[in-house]
Short mmCIF file of C-alpha atoms in Angstrom, two decimals:
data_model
loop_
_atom_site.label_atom_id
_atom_site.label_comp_id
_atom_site.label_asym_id
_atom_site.label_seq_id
_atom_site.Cartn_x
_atom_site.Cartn_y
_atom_site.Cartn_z
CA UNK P 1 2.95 5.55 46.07
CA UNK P 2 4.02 8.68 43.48
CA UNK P 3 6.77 10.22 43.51
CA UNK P 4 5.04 13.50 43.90
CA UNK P 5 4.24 12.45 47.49
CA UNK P 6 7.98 11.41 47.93
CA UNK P 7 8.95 14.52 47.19
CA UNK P 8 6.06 15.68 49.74
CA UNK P 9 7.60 13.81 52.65
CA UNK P 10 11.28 15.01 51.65
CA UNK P 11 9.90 18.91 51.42
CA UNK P 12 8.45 17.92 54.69
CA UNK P 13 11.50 16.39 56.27
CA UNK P 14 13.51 19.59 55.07
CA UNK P 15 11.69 22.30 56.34
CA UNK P 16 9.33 20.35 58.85
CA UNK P 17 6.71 22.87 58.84
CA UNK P 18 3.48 22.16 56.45
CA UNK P 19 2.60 25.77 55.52
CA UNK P 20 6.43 26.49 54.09
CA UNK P 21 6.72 22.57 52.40
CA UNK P 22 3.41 23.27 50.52
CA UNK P 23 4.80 26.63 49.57
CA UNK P 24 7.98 25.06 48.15
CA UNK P 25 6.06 22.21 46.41
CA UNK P 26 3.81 24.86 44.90
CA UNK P 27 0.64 23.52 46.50
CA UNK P 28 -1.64 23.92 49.65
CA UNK P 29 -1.16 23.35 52.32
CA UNK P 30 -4.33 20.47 52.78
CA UNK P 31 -3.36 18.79 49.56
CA UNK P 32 0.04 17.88 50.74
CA UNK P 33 -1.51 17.04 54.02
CA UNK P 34 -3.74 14.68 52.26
CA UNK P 35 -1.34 12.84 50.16
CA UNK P 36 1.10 12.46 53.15
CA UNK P 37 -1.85 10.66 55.17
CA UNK P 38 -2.20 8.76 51.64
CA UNK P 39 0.97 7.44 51.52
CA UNK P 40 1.20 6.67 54.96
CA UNK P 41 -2.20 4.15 54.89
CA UNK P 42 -0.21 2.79 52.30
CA UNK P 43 2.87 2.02 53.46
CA UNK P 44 1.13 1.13 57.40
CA UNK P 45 3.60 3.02 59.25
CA UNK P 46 3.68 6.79 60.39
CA UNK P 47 6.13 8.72 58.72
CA UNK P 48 6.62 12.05 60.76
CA UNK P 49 5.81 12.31 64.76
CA UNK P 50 3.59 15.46 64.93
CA UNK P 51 3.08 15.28 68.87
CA UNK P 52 6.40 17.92 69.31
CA UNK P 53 6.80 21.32 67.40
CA UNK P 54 8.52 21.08 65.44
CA UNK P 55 7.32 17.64 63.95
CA UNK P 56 10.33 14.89 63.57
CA UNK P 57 10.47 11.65 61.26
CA UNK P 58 9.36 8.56 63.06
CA UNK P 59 12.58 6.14 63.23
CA UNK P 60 10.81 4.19 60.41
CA UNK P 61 10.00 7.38 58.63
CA UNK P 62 13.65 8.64 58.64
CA UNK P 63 14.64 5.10 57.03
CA UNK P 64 11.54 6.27 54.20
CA UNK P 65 12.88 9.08 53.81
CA UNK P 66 16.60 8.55 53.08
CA UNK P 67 15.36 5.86 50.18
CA UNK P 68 12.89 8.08 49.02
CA UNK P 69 15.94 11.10 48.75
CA UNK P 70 17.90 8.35 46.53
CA UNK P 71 15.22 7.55 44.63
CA UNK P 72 14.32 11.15 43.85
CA UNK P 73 18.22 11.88 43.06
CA UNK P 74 18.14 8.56 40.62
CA UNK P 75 15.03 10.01 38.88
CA UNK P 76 16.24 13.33 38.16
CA UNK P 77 19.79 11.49 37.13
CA UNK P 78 17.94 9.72 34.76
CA UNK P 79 15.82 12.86 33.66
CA UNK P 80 18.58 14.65 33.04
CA UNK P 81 20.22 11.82 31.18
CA UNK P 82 17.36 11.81 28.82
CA UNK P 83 17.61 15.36 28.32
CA UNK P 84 21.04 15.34 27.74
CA UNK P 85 20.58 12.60 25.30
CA UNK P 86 17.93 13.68 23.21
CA UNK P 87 19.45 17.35 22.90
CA UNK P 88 22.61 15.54 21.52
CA UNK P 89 23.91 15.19 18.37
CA UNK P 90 27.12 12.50 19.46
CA UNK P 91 27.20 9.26 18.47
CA UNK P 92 27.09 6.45 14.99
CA UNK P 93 24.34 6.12 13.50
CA UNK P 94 24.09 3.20 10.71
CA UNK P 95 21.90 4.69 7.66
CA UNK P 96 21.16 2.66 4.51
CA UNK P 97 20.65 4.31 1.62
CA UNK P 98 19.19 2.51 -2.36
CA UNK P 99 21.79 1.70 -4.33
CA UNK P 100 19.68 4.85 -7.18
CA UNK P 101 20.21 7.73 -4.89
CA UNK P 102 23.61 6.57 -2.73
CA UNK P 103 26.11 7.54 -5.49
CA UNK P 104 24.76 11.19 -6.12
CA UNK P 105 23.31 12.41 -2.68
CA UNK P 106 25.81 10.89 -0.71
CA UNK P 107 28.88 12.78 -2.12
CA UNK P 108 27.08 15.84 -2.14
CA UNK P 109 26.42 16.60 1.32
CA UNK P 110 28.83 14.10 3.42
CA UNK P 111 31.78 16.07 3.34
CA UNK P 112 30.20 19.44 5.35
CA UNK P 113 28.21 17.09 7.25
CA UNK P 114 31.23 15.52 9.02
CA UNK P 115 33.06 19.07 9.14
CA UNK P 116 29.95 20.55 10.92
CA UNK P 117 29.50 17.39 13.28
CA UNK P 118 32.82 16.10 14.16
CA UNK P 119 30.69 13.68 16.58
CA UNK P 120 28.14 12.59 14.56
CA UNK P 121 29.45 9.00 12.73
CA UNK P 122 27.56 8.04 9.86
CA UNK P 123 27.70 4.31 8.89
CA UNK P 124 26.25 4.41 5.62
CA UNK P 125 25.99 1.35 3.49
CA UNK P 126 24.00 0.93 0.26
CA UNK P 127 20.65 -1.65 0.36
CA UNK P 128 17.49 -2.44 -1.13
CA UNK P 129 14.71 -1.12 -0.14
CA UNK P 130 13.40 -4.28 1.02
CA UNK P 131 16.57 -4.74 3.08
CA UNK P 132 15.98 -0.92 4.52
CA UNK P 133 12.89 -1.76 5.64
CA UNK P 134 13.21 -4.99 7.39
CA UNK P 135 16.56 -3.40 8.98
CA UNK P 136 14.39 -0.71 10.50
CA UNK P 137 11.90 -3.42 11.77
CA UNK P 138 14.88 -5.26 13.20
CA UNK P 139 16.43 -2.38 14.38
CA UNK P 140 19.00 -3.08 13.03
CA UNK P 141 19.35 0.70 10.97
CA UNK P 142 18.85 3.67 12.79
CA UNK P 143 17.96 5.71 9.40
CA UNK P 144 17.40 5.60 5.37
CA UNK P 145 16.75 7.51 2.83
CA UNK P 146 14.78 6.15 -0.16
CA UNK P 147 11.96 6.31 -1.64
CA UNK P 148 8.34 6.66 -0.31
CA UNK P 149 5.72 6.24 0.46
CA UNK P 150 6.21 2.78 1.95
CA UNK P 151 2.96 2.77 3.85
CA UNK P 152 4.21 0.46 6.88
CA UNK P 153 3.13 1.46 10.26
CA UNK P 154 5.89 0.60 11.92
CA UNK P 155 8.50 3.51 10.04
CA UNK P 156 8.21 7.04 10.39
CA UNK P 157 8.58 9.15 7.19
CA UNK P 158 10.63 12.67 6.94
CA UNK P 159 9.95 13.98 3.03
CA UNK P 160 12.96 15.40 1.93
CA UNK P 161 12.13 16.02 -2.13
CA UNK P 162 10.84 15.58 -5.12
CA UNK P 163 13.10 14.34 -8.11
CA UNK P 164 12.17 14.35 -11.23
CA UNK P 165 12.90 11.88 -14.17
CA UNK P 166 14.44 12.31 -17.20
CA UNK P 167 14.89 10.41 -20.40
CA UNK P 168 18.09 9.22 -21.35
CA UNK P 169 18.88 8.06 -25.03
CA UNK P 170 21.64 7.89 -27.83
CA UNK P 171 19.82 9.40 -30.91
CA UNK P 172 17.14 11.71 -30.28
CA UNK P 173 16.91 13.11 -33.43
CA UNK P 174 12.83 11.87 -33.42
CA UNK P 175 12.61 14.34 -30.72
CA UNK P 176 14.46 17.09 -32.14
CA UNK P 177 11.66 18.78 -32.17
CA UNK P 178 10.50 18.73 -28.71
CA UNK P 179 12.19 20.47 -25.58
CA UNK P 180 9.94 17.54 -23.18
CA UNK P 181 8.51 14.06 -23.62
CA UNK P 182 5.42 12.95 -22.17
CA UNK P 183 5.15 9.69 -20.52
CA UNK P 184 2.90 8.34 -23.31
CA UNK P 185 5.58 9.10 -25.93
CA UNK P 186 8.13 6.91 -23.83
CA UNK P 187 5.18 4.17 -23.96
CA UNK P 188 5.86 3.78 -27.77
CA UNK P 189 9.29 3.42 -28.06
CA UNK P 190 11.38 0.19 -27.72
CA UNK P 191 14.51 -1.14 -26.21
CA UNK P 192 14.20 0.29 -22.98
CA UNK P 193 16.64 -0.39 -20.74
CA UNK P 194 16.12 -1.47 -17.08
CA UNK P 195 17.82 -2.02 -13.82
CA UNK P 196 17.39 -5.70 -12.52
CA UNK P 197 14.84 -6.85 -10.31
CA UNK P 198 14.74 -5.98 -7.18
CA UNK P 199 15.82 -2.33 -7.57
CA UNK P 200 12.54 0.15 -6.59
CA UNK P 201 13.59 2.11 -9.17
CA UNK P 202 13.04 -0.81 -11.91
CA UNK P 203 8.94 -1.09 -10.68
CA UNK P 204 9.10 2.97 -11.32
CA UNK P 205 10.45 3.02 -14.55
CA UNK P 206 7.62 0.45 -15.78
CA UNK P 207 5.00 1.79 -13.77
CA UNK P 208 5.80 5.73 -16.25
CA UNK P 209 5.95 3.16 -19.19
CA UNK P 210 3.34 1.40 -18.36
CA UNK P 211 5.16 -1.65 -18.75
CA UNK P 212 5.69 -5.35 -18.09
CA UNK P 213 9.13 -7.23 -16.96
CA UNK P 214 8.61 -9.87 -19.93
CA UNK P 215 7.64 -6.90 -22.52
CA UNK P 216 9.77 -7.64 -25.53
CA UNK P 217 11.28 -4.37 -26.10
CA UNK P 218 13.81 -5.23 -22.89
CA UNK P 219 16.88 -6.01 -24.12
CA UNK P 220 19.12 -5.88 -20.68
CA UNK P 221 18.81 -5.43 -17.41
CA UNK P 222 22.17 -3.61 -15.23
CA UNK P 223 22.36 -3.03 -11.12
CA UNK P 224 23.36 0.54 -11.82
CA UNK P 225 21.94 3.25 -13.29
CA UNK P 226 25.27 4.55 -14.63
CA UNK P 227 25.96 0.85 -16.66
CA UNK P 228 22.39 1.50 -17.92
CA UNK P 229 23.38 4.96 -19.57
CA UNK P 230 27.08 3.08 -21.01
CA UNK P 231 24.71 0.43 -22.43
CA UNK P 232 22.59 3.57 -23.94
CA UNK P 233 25.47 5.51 -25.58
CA UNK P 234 27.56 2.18 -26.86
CA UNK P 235 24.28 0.34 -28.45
CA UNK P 236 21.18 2.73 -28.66
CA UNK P 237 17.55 2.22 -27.28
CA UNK P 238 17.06 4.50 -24.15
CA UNK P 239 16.56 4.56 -19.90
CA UNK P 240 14.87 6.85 -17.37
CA UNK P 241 16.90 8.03 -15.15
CA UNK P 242 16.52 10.79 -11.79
CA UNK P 243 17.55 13.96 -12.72
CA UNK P 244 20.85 13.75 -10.11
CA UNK P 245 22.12 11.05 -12.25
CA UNK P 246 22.33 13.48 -15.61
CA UNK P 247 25.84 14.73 -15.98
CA UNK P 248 27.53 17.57 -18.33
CA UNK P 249 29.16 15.35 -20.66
CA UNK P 250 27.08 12.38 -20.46
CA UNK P 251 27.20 11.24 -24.16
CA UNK P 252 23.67 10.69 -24.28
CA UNK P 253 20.84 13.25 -24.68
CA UNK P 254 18.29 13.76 -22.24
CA UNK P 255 14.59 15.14 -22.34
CA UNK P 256 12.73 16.68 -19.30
CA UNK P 257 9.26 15.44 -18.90
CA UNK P 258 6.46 18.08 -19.44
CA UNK P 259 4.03 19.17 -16.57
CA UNK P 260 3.47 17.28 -14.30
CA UNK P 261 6.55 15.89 -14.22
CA UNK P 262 7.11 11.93 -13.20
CA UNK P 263 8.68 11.87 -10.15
CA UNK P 264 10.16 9.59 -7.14
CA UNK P 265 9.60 11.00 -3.24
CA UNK P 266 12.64 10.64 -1.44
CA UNK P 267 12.74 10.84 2.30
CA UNK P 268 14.38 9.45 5.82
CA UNK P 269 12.77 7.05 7.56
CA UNK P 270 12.97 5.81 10.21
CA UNK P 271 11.64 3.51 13.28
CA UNK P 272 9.59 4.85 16.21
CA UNK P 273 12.18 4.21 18.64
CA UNK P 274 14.55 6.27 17.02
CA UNK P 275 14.93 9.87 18.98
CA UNK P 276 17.04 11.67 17.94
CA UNK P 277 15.28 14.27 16.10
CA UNK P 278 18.42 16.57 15.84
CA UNK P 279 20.23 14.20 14.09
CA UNK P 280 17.59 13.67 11.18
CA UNK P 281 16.83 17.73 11.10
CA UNK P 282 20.47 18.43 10.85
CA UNK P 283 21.25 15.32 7.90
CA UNK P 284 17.45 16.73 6.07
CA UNK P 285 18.88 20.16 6.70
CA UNK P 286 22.30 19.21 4.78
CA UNK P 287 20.91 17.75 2.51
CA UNK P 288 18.32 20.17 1.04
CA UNK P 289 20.75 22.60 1.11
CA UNK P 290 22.63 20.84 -1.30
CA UNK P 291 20.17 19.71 -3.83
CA UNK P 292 18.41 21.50 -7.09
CA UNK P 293 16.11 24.08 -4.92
CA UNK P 294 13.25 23.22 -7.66
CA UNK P 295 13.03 19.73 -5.99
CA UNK P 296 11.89 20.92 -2.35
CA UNK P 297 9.16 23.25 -4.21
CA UNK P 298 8.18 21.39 -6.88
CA UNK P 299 4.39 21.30 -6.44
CA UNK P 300 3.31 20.24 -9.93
CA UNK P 301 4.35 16.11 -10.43
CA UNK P 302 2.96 13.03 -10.47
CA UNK P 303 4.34 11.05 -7.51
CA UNK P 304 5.26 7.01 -8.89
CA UNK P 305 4.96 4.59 -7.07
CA UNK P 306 7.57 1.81 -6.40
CA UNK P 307 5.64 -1.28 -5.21
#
């Protein structure tokens, strides 16, 4: 039983003439013929009386056809209801964001997000990636935004951009001279300073420096990227940092990295069952149009890993 043959019998029942049913069903008239007498060896009971002109439902066929009328209605309710959902922008949506990108993407775009979707809630709260990514299995998240790729087959991945990093130190006057640093001059230079474990953007910071935890040139270790550039201008020694996190008067100097620049691939992810794609075009859409434009074109990088 399909419901292409309920809707068959109802055309059937409504016009109770085959040539004008197969007309309104968009077939001929022998196919729905044949899937009539289908359904009927099926179901072991006659649904329509053909022995009068014009044809009338059986008494069991006009009991078939009232359910099979509700159950057509129900499926197009539900149809619809899909439609309507996944065309819709309403609702909260709980998006975790890495504790690196949080405090300079977030402010940036939030405010003409919720102006431009009054209905759209976003319950943002700052997490590990590790903690994003379990969520998502859980379903526990509906979004995040961090960094990729995270190569598990169970999230889908929506690039947003490219951000470079930058050093950060107190004294550069040993790099007066140059206008960028290269990631093997950062791998000569001590007292670098690092977020704490756990952070993604600690295993990207070694990975440019080519680094260990237990190398002896790390003096401290901070949650947040902003204590990490205090510890810089109060006691020396230097940090990478993304390029969002550089401010006009930041104490500190800072030193773009030459061609191809180092940098970390930020995106939303998400899990397969999440569907609404108008709510991640419309944050993505935000979002880029609020960043450096040089990140979304940026072709020329070298992408760093974070695991």
């Amino acid at each position: 039983m399909t419901l292409q043959q309920l809707e068959y019998v109802v055309a059937l029942d409504t016009y109770r003439h085959f040539v004008t049913a197969a007309e309104k069903c968009f077939v001929t008239q022998p196919t729905i013929t044949i899937q009539v007498k289908k359904l009927e060896d099926e179901i072991g009971f006659i649904i329509f009386n053909k022995s009068k002109s014009p044809f009338k439902p059986t008494d069991l066929g006009a009991m078939f056809i009232k359910k099979a009328k509700i159950i057509l209605r129900e499926v197009s309710d539900l149809k619809n209801m899909v439609s309507t959902e996944l065309n819709s922008m309403e609702g909260e949506y709980k998006i975790g964001v890495i504790p690196t990108i949080s405090p300079y993407l977030i402010p940036l775009f939030s405010g003409d997000f919720s102006k431009k979707y009054p209905n759209s809630i976003l319950q943002i709260e700052e997490m590990q990636s590790d903690d994003i990514i379990l969520a998502l299995q859980k379903k526990e998240l509906d979004l995040g935004i961090l960094i990729t790729p995270l190569h598990e087959p169970f999230i889908r991945e929506i690039k947003l951009y490219n951000e470079p990093f930058v050093f950060y130190g107190q004294h550069c006057e040993f790099l007066k001279d140059k206008t960028t640093i290269s990631p093997k001059d950062v791998e000569k230079m001590e007292d670098v300073w690092l977020l704490e474990n756990g952070h993604c953007f600690r295993n990207q910071v070694l990975n440019i420096c080519n680094n260990s935890s237990n190398n002896k040139s790390i003096k401290f270790q901070s949650g947040s990227i902003e204590a990490l550039k205090r510890m810089v201008d109060n006691y020396g020694g230097f940090t990478l940092v993304p390029e969002m996190a550089i401010r006009a008067n930041d104490v500190g100097c800072n030193i773009p990295f030459s061609e191809p620049k180092p940098i970390r691939e930020v995106s939303i992810v998400t899990h397969h069952s999440f569907s609404k794609d108008l709510v991640i075009e419309a944050l993505r859409s935000e979002i880029l149009s609020k960043i450096p434009k040089e990140f979304a074109k940026n072709e020329n990088f070298i992408k760093i890993n974070w695991r």
